[in-house]
Amino acid sequence: MGQKCRETEMLTAPAMTFREWTGLLTADLVREPAKFGLGQVPSRLLPDATTKAVCGFCSTGCGLNIHLKDGAAINLTPDPDYPVNLGTACPKGWEALSVLDAPDRARMPLLHGKEVDWDTALRYFCDQMKRILDQHGPEAAAFLSTGQIMFEEMAFLGVLAKFGMGMIHGDGNTRQCMATAVTAYKESFGFDAPPFTYADFEESDVLVFIGANPCIAHPIMWQRVLKNKRQPEIIVVDPRTTETAMAATQHYAIKPKSDLTLLYGLAHLLVREGGVDQSFVVAHTNGFDAFAAFVAAFTPERVCAETGLSIEQLLRFVQTIQNGTPRVSFWWTMGVNQGNQATRTAQAIINLALMTGNIGKPGTGANSITGQCNAMGSRLFSNTTNLLGGHDFRNAAHREKIAKATGIPVERIPERPSLAYDQIIAAADAGTVKAIWFVATNPSHSWIDQNEMNRILDKLDFLVVQDMYCTTETAKRAHLVLPAAGWGEKEGCFINSERRIGYSPKVRRAPGQALADFHIFRLIAHYWGCEELFRDWQTPEAVFRVLQRCTENQPCDITGIDGYAQVRKLGGIQWPLRKDERLKIKTERRLFEDGKFYTPDKRAKFVFDAPCEAPDQARDEFPLILITGRGTSAQWHTETRTAKSDVLAKMIPEKLMLDLNAEDAQRLKVRDGMSVRVISPRAELTAKARLTACVKPGEVYLPMHDHRVNQLTHASFDPHSRQPSYKHSAVRVEAV
Ligand SMILES: Nc1nc2c(c(=O)[nH]1)N[C@H]1C(S)=C(S)[C@@H](COP(=O)(O)OP(=O)(O)OC[C@H]3O[C@@H](n4cnc5c(=O)[nH]c(N)nc54)[C@H](O)[C@@H]3O)O[C@H]1N2
Ligand SMILES: Nc1nc2c(c(=O)[nH]1)N[C@H]1C(S)=C(S)[C@@H](COP(=O)(O)OP(=O)(O)OC[C@H]3O[C@@H](n4cnc5c(=O)[nH]c(N)nc54)[C@H](O)[C@@H]3O)O[C@H]1N2
Ligand code: SF4
Ligand SMILES: [Mo]
């Protein structure tokens, strides 16, 4: 398998560019980390003990062995026994400890930029929030949380803010990331339930990656693909020739945001050519006939005209996935979730899996890969859009159940869900939201149409940022900064992409007076005067037990887990694990093996809608489409953490690079390496041009890690998930 990928890589690769080089570097690094100076322990510092942790960057959820000296971490190595990564790690995981030592760690609370003690900070926090909520009502303050802290902490925040302090609105950075998959799964399957297990990477005959670049964004999942011994076909649907596309056996470089048309075109051909698994469709789904009638209009001619593919390409694609091919798995990430019709696109992928019967069996599935280490935990326990454990704020029985499970009086539970992230920001612009408390997210860099976001943040009466670093773009604008401990400095659990709950311990002290988010929330409850509600919430593990009760009889039921000790012993545990399943836990489990979904009639649903054109199309003044996404496996989002490692710094370009096709470059009189201005109607920035065949004429690419990139992006949202569409903005490029 590895051999085949290498071969296609060599055959299809254009001249090596920096990013391709780093893609290969990642692969080398995973195989031979010592060559890159990773994992070395100075001999005077040999460890005297080892403990196990789960990585706190991405949603792969790799297991790491943390080596300790006198009780504190001195270095780490990937855990060979952990069922996720089997002894490998990517550069970020290897460097997870070194980024904790940065000089700009937040050590003390900062009030208007000046250090204060915790007592002053917490009194100020409570006085301001109380004043705003008392004067303007429960909608006047909101929190925006994350997929990056432990889920016990996340639940504490959601419960404290809503049931304790009386807020109604609170959302998370997972809106930027996972909201689409959540909405799609809920409607199609009846619950937000990614069905797969990582073994499916190894057990597929065909893997279809749509809008996903795992070689860079999920390198250890890609290692699992490379372990596949079935000589799989690997199909990549991505407008760009990414590192993953180069390693694939088929690459479809469609016009950006034409996925929906392509997916309906594939469904059309499956229906026409007898590629449908009728027995599965009849036994386990609803709405197929209407869907089949709907896709009749998606003829190959129309689909090819709208996506830019040839008829031969379309036919080859459909032949590779049609019923009769033993095992096909479909995987998607941000190229799908971030789009103007993102939810319907995700559901069009789900429809293909359903109509070919590729679900509930090894090597199959309609599989959304998550992003952050605890994106999945946020989906279940952040208490933002859903009431704890995937419940509904609007449902009285659900509110009663959660009141009972948490011991919190039911009157304190709001009867409606929160506004979505962008609606909270719009309310702040309108002046109805006056205070926002950001926890573990940096939207002054990462939110779409950033200048507009920052203009609105600057209007707030009270802006609080709770972060590990005091220098983030958002922290710099805050009235109050609360210094937080990071991964490795506190304990709790994350849930990874395959629904695996993994534990991470405290292995060192946080700097200065920084505190675990968990303890910050406990202190706020005390200063607010609502600590009585949280009398059982003394430790993360105690909260874990409360959350277990919240999941009872839900699809995500984890009442069968016997505490942290069992999670650690078994190498993580996938949900669900009901009480009666305790004795037969398997290392790898997938959902829907019995063909029963979570809808009332247990059938999955075909959901579809007419495609429409993405907003912000290319035009005379702005003739190029800017695509954004991940840059290298060594960079993490807004780089508050990864920029602090010298080792990772060696793996990234010194300057922001704009990928530009040679045809466009010639017209613009731009040579490789020249400085260029990238201009959108909202802002402009300067970057270095990298001429590459990896983007098509008419398209350019910038990684999201540079803080200026979101000044360019055009703000549009999927109407169902309200997820921002980061990957389609019209720009112009000029030589400097
Ligand atoms: N190194 C690193 N790894 C990470 C992260 C990181 O910051 N750095 N972040 C993590 C997080 S939170 C996330 S969400 C994941 C994201 O993981 P991915 O989604 O894999 O990463 P992206 O680069 O955002 O987007 C994937 C691809 O979508 C393509 N794309 C753009 N527009 C379209 C389109 O219209 N159709 C299709 N089919 N494709 C399109 C882009 O060209 C890009 O190659 O990565 C996680 N892993
Ligand atoms: N143009 C463009 N923009 C994008 C995307 C894109 O593809 N293109 N992708 C979007 C996606 S998918 C995502 S997920 C977002 C990510 O956007 P953000 O969430 O804003 O990015 P991060 O840099 O991960 O920010 C996390 C913050 O939490 C802090 N932190 C880390 N650990 C802890 C902790 O334990 N406690 C506390 N209190 N703080 C902590 C970090 O220092 C950092 O400041 O970006 C989105 N923005
Ligand atoms: S792949 Fe993700 S979880 Fe694994 S080491 Fe890298 S960042 Fe950590
Ligand atoms: Mo994400």
mmCIF file with all atom_site columns, N, CA and C in Angstrom, residues 458-500:
data_model
loop_
_atom_site.group_PDB
_atom_site.id
_atom_site.type_symbol
_atom_site.label_atom_id
_atom_site.label_alt_id
_atom_site.label_comp_id
_atom_site.label_asym_id
_atom_site.label_entity_id
_atom_site.label_seq_id
_atom_site.pdbx_PDB_ins_code
_atom_site.Cartn_x
_atom_site.Cartn_y
_atom_site.Cartn_z
_atom_site.occupancy
_atom_site.B_iso_or_equiv
_atom_site.pdbx_formal_charge
_atom_site.auth_seq_id
_atom_site.auth_comp_id
_atom_site.auth_asym_id
_atom_site.auth_atom_id
_atom_site.pdbx_PDB_model_num
ATOM 1   N N  . ASP A 1 458 ? -14.552 45.601 19.842 1.00 0.00 ? 458 ASP A N  1
ATOM 2   C CA . ASP A 1 458 ? -14.124 46.847 20.481 1.00 0.00 ? 458 ASP A CA 1
ATOM 3   C C  . ASP A 1 458 ? -15.299 47.671 21.014 1.00 0.00 ? 458 ASP A C  1
ATOM 4   N N  . LYS A 1 459 ? -16.518 47.336 20.590 1.00 0.00 ? 459 LYS A N  1
ATOM 5   C CA . LYS A 1 459 ? -17.701 48.052 21.091 1.00 0.00 ? 459 LYS A CA 1
ATOM 6   C C  . LYS A 1 459 ? -18.212 47.500 22.427 1.00 0.00 ? 459 LYS A C  1
ATOM 7   N N  . LEU A 1 460 ? -17.740 46.301 22.793 1.00 0.00 ? 460 LEU A N  1
ATOM 8   C CA . LEU A 1 460 ? -18.323 45.651 23.972 1.00 0.00 ? 460 LEU A CA 1
ATOM 9   C C  . LEU A 1 460 ? -18.038 46.426 25.255 1.00 0.00 ? 460 LEU A C  1
ATOM 10  N N  . ASP A 1 461 ? -18.992 46.395 26.168 1.00 0.00 ? 461 ASP A N  1
ATOM 11  C CA . ASP A 1 461 ? -18.756 46.982 27.496 1.00 0.00 ? 461 ASP A CA 1
ATOM 12  C C  . ASP A 1 461 ? -17.736 46.156 28.274 1.00 0.00 ? 461 ASP A C  1
ATOM 13  N N  . PHE A 1 462 ? -17.779 44.837 28.033 1.00 0.00 ? 462 PHE A N  1
ATOM 14  C CA . PHE A 1 462 ? -16.918 43.970 28.831 1.00 0.00 ? 462 PHE A CA 1
ATOM 15  C C  . PHE A 1 462 ? -16.485 42.776 27.981 1.00 0.00 ? 462 PHE A C  1
ATOM 16  N N  . LEU A 1 463 ? -15.177 42.683 27.761 1.00 0.00 ? 463 LEU A N  1
ATOM 17  C CA . LEU A 1 463 ? -14.616 41.588 26.967 1.00 0.00 ? 463 LEU A CA 1
ATOM 18  C C  . LEU A 1 463 ? -13.616 40.846 27.853 1.00 0.00 ? 463 LEU A C  1
ATOM 19  N N  . VAL A 1 464 ? -13.906 39.562 28.090 1.00 0.00 ? 464 VAL A N  1
ATOM 20  C CA . VAL A 1 464 ? -13.033 38.742 28.934 1.00 0.00 ? 464 VAL A CA 1
ATOM 21  C C  . VAL A 1 464 ? -12.410 37.652 28.083 1.00 0.00 ? 464 VAL A C  1
ATOM 22  N N  . VAL A 1 465 ? -11.132 37.426 28.252 1.00 0.00 ? 465 VAL A N  1
ATOM 23  C CA . VAL A 1 465 ? -10.452 36.336 27.550 1.00 0.00 ? 465 VAL A CA 1
ATOM 24  C C  . VAL A 1 465 ? -9.763  35.455 28.576 1.00 0.00 ? 465 VAL A C  1
ATOM 25  N N  . GLN A 1 466 ? -10.051 34.177 28.494 1.00 0.00 ? 466 GLN A N  1
ATOM 26  C CA . GLN A 1 466 ? -9.411  33.200 29.383 1.00 0.00 ? 466 GLN A CA 1
ATOM 27  C C  . GLN A 1 466 ? -8.518  32.336 28.517 1.00 0.00 ? 466 GLN A C  1
ATOM 28  N N  . ASP A 1 467 ? -7.203  32.495 28.622 1.00 0.00 ? 467 ASP A N  1
ATOM 29  C CA . ASP A 1 467 ? -6.280  31.840 27.680 1.00 0.00 ? 467 ASP A CA 1
ATOM 30  C C  . ASP A 1 467 ? -4.970  31.500 28.375 1.00 0.00 ? 467 ASP A C  1
ATOM 31  N N  . MET A 1 468 ? -4.220  30.594 27.718 1.00 0.00 ? 468 MET A N  1
ATOM 32  C CA . MET A 1 468 ? -2.891  30.235 28.223 1.00 0.00 ? 468 MET A CA 1
ATOM 33  C C  . MET A 1 468 ? -1.866  31.336 27.983 1.00 0.00 ? 468 MET A C  1
ATOM 34  N N  . TYR A 1 469 ? -2.111  32.144 26.956 1.00 0.00 ? 469 TYR A N  1
ATOM 35  C CA . TYR A 1 469 ? -1.131  33.168 26.566 1.00 0.00 ? 469 TYR A CA 1
ATOM 36  C C  . TYR A 1 469 ? -1.793  34.539 26.653 1.00 0.00 ? 469 TYR A C  1
ATOM 37  N N  . CYS A 1 470 ? -1.021  35.552 27.080 1.00 0.00 ? 470 CYS A N  1
ATOM 38  C CA . CYS A 1 470 ? -1.613  36.885 27.219 1.00 0.00 ? 470 CYS A CA 1
ATOM 39  C C  . CYS A 1 470 ? -1.418  37.711 25.956 1.00 0.00 ? 470 CYS A C  1
ATOM 40  N N  . THR A 1 471 ? -0.776  37.133 24.926 1.00 0.00 ? 471 THR A N  1
ATOM 41  C CA . THR A 1 471 ? -0.471  37.923 23.728 1.00 0.00 ? 471 THR A CA 1
ATOM 42  C C  . THR A 1 471 ? -1.365  37.580 22.540 1.00 0.00 ? 471 THR A C  1
ATOM 43  N N  . THR A 1 472 ? -2.402  36.782 22.723 1.00 0.00 ? 472 THR A N  1
ATOM 44  C CA . THR A 1 472 ? -3.236  36.433 21.565 1.00 0.00 ? 472 THR A CA 1
ATOM 45  C C  . THR A 1 472 ? -3.927  37.710 21.069 1.00 0.00 ? 472 THR A C  1
ATOM 46  N N  . GLU A 1 473 ? -4.314  37.709 19.805 1.00 0.00 ? 473 GLU A N  1
ATOM 47  C CA . GLU A 1 473 ? -4.943  38.900 19.217 1.00 0.00 ? 473 GLU A CA 1
ATOM 48  C C  . GLU A 1 473 ? -6.190  39.285 20.019 1.00 0.00 ? 473 GLU A C  1
ATOM 49  N N  . THR A 1 474 ? -6.920  38.286 20.512 1.00 0.00 ? 474 THR A N  1
ATOM 50  C CA . THR A 1 474 ? -8.140  38.585 21.259 1.00 0.00 ? 474 THR A CA 1
ATOM 51  C C  . THR A 1 474 ? -7.795  39.067 22.672 1.00 0.00 ? 474 THR A C  1
ATOM 52  N N  . ALA A 1 475 ? -6.794  38.425 23.311 1.00 0.00 ? 475 ALA A N  1
ATOM 53  C CA . ALA A 1 475 ? -6.410  38.840 24.671 1.00 0.00 ? 475 ALA A CA 1
ATOM 54  C C  . ALA A 1 475 ? -5.960  40.296 24.682 1.00 0.00 ? 475 ALA A C  1
ATOM 55  N N  . LYS A 1 476 ? -5.298  40.707 23.594 1.00 0.00 ? 476 LYS A N  1
ATOM 56  C CA . LYS A 1 476 ? -4.807  42.095 23.559 1.00 0.00 ? 476 LYS A CA 1
ATOM 57  C C  . LYS A 1 476 ? -5.956  43.107 23.563 1.00 0.00 ? 476 LYS A C  1
ATOM 58  N N  . ARG A 1 477 ? -7.126  42.690 23.126 1.00 0.00 ? 477 ARG A N  1
ATOM 59  C CA . ARG A 1 477 ? -8.277  43.616 23.107 1.00 0.00 ? 477 ARG A CA 1
ATOM 60  C C  . ARG A 1 477 ? -9.111  43.536 24.391 1.00 0.00 ? 477 ARG A C  1
ATOM 61  N N  . ALA A 1 478 ? -8.787  42.554 25.269 1.00 0.00 ? 478 ALA A N  1
ATOM 62  C CA . ALA A 1 478 ? -9.690  42.262 26.389 1.00 0.00 ? 478 ALA A CA 1
ATOM 63  C C  . ALA A 1 478 ? -9.572  43.278 27.514 1.00 0.00 ? 478 ALA A C  1
ATOM 64  N N  . HIS A 1 479 ? -10.683 43.512 28.218 1.00 0.00 ? 479 HIS A N  1
ATOM 65  C CA . HIS A 1 479 ? -10.637 44.303 29.447 1.00 0.00 ? 479 HIS A CA 1
ATOM 66  C C  . HIS A 1 479 ? -10.029 43.477 30.565 1.00 0.00 ? 479 HIS A C  1
ATOM 67  N N  . LEU A 1 480 ? -10.335 42.176 30.533 1.00 0.00 ? 480 LEU A N  1
ATOM 68  C CA . LEU A 1 480 ? -9.836  41.296 31.586 1.00 0.00 ? 480 LEU A CA 1
ATOM 69  C C  . LEU A 1 480 ? -9.301  40.005 30.960 1.00 0.00 ? 480 LEU A C  1
ATOM 70  N N  . VAL A 1 481 ? -8.075  39.637 31.351 1.00 0.00 ? 481 VAL A N  1
ATOM 71  C CA . VAL A 1 481 ? -7.496  38.360 30.891 1.00 0.00 ? 481 VAL A CA 1
ATOM 72  C C  . VAL A 1 481 ? -7.353  37.445 32.107 1.00 0.00 ? 481 VAL A C  1
ATOM 73  N N  . LEU A 1 482 ? -7.918  36.243 31.988 1.00 0.00 ? 482 LEU A N  1
ATOM 74  C CA . LEU A 1 482 ? -7.781  35.265 33.070 1.00 0.00 ? 482 LEU A CA 1
ATOM 75  C C  . LEU A 1 482 ? -6.761  34.216 32.634 1.00 0.00 ? 482 LEU A C  1
ATOM 76  N N  . PRO A 1 483 ? -5.653  34.055 33.380 1.00 0.00 ? 483 PRO A N  1
ATOM 77  C CA . PRO A 1 483 ? -4.562  33.172 32.946 1.00 0.00 ? 483 PRO A CA 1
ATOM 78  C C  . PRO A 1 483 ? -4.890  31.701 33.194 1.00 0.00 ? 483 PRO A C  1
ATOM 79  N N  . ALA A 1 484 ? -4.818  30.900 32.124 1.00 0.00 ? 484 ALA A N  1
ATOM 80  C CA . ALA A 1 484 ? -5.240  29.498 32.231 1.00 0.00 ? 484 ALA A CA 1
ATOM 81  C C  . ALA A 1 484 ? -4.068  28.544 32.096 1.00 0.00 ? 484 ALA A C  1
ATOM 82  N N  . ALA A 1 485 ? -4.162  27.444 32.816 1.00 0.00 ? 485 ALA A N  1
ATOM 83  C CA . ALA A 1 485 ? -3.236  26.328 32.619 1.00 0.00 ? 485 ALA A CA 1
ATOM 84  C C  . ALA A 1 485 ? -3.584  25.676 31.288 1.00 0.00 ? 485 ALA A C  1
ATOM 85  N N  . GLY A 1 486 ? -2.622  25.009 30.682 1.00 0.00 ? 486 GLY A N  1
ATOM 86  C CA . GLY A 1 486 ? -2.877  24.352 29.394 1.00 0.00 ? 486 GLY A CA 1
ATOM 87  C C  . GLY A 1 486 ? -2.848  22.842 29.524 1.00 0.00 ? 486 GLY A C  1
ATOM 88  N N  . TRP A 1 487 ? -2.919  22.190 28.379 1.00 0.00 ? 487 TRP A N  1
ATOM 89  C CA . TRP A 1 487 ? -2.780  20.742 28.316 1.00 0.00 ? 487 TRP A CA 1
ATOM 90  C C  . TRP A 1 487 ? -1.503  20.343 29.080 1.00 0.00 ? 487 TRP A C  1
ATOM 91  N N  . GLY A 1 488 ? -1.574  19.278 29.845 1.00 0.00 ? 488 GLY A N  1
ATOM 92  C CA . GLY A 1 488 ? -0.392  18.816 30.593 1.00 0.00 ? 488 GLY A CA 1
ATOM 93  C C  . GLY A 1 488 ? -0.296  19.454 31.970 1.00 0.00 ? 488 GLY A C  1
ATOM 94  N N  . GLU A 1 489 ? -1.039  20.549 32.153 1.00 0.00 ? 489 GLU A N  1
ATOM 95  C CA . GLU A 1 489 ? -0.990  21.240 33.448 1.00 0.00 ? 489 GLU A CA 1
ATOM 96  C C  . GLU A 1 489 ? -2.286  21.036 34.238 1.00 0.00 ? 489 GLU A C  1
ATOM 97  N N  . LYS A 1 490 ? -3.130  20.134 33.728 1.00 0.00 ? 490 LYS A N  1
ATOM 98  C CA . LYS A 1 490 ? -4.425  19.871 34.375 1.00 0.00 ? 490 LYS A CA 1
ATOM 99  C C  . LYS A 1 490 ? -4.936  18.529 33.859 1.00 0.00 ? 490 LYS A C  1
ATOM 100 N N  . GLU A 1 491 ? -5.952  17.969 34.515 1.00 0.00 ? 491 GLU A N  1
ATOM 101 C CA . GLU A 1 491 ? -6.433  16.663 34.053 1.00 0.00 ? 491 GLU A CA 1
ATOM 102 C C  . GLU A 1 491 ? -7.868  16.738 33.545 1.00 0.00 ? 491 GLU A C  1
ATOM 103 N N  . GLY A 1 492 ? -8.215  15.734 32.746 1.00 0.00 ? 492 GLY A N  1
ATOM 104 C CA . GLY A 1 492 ? -9.569  15.627 32.226 1.00 0.00 ? 492 GLY A CA 1
ATOM 105 C C  . GLY A 1 492 ? -9.577  14.791 30.959 1.00 0.00 ? 492 GLY A C  1
ATOM 106 N N  . CYS A 1 493 ? -10.745 14.758 30.284 1.00 0.00 ? 493 CYS A N  1
ATOM 107 C CA . CYS A 1 493 ? -10.888 13.880 29.120 1.00 0.00 ? 493 CYS A CA 1
ATOM 108 C C  . CYS A 1 493 ? -11.249 14.648 27.859 1.00 0.00 ? 493 CYS A C  1
ATOM 109 N N  . PHE A 1 494 ? -10.778 14.130 26.737 1.00 0.00 ? 494 PHE A N  1
ATOM 110 C CA . PHE A 1 494 ? -11.162 14.591 25.398 1.00 0.00 ? 494 PHE A CA 1
ATOM 111 C C  . PHE A 1 494 ? -11.926 13.460 24.704 1.00 0.00 ? 494 PHE A C  1
ATOM 112 N N  . ILE A 1 495 ? -12.721 13.805 23.674 1.00 0.00 ? 495 ILE A N  1
ATOM 113 C CA . ILE A 1 495 ? -13.322 12.751 22.830 1.00 0.00 ? 495 ILE A CA 1
ATOM 114 C C  . ILE A 1 495 ? -12.830 12.961 21.408 1.00 0.00 ? 495 ILE A C  1
ATOM 115 N N  . ASN A 1 496 ? -12.223 11.941 20.826 1.00 0.00 ? 496 ASN A N  1
ATOM 116 C CA . ASN A 1 496 ? -11.601 12.106 19.509 1.00 0.00 ? 496 ASN A CA 1
ATOM 117 C C  . ASN A 1 496 ? -12.607 11.849 18.385 1.00 0.00 ? 496 ASN A C  1
ATOM 118 N N  . SER A 1 497 ? -12.110 11.863 17.154 1.00 0.00 ? 497 SER A N  1
ATOM 119 C CA . SER A 1 497 ? -12.974 11.740 15.972 1.00 0.00 ? 497 SER A CA 1
ATOM 120 C C  . SER A 1 497 ? -13.769 10.450 15.915 1.00 0.00 ? 497 SER A C  1
ATOM 121 N N  . GLU A 1 498 ? -13.205 9.369  16.442 1.00 0.00 ? 498 GLU A N  1
ATOM 122 C CA . GLU A 1 498 ? -13.900 8.072  16.383 1.00 0.00 ? 498 GLU A CA 1
ATOM 123 C C  . GLU A 1 498 ? -14.684 7.836  17.681 1.00 0.00 ? 498 GLU A C  1
ATOM 124 N N  . ARG A 1 499 ? -15.057 8.924  18.374 1.00 0.00 ? 499 ARG A N  1
ATOM 125 C CA . ARG A 1 499 ? -15.887 8.879  19.578 1.00 0.00 ? 499 ARG A CA 1
ATOM 126 C C  . ARG A 1 499 ? -15.154 8.256  20.780 1.00 0.00 ? 499 ARG A C  1
ATOM 127 N N  . ARG A 1 500 ? -13.801 8.275  20.739 1.00 0.00 ? 500 ARG A N  1
ATOM 128 C CA . ARG A 1 500 ? -13.036 7.643  21.827 1.00 0.00 ? 500 ARG A CA 1
ATOM 129 C C  . ARG A 1 500 ? -12.736 8.656  22.930 1.00 0.00 ? 500 ARG A C  1
#
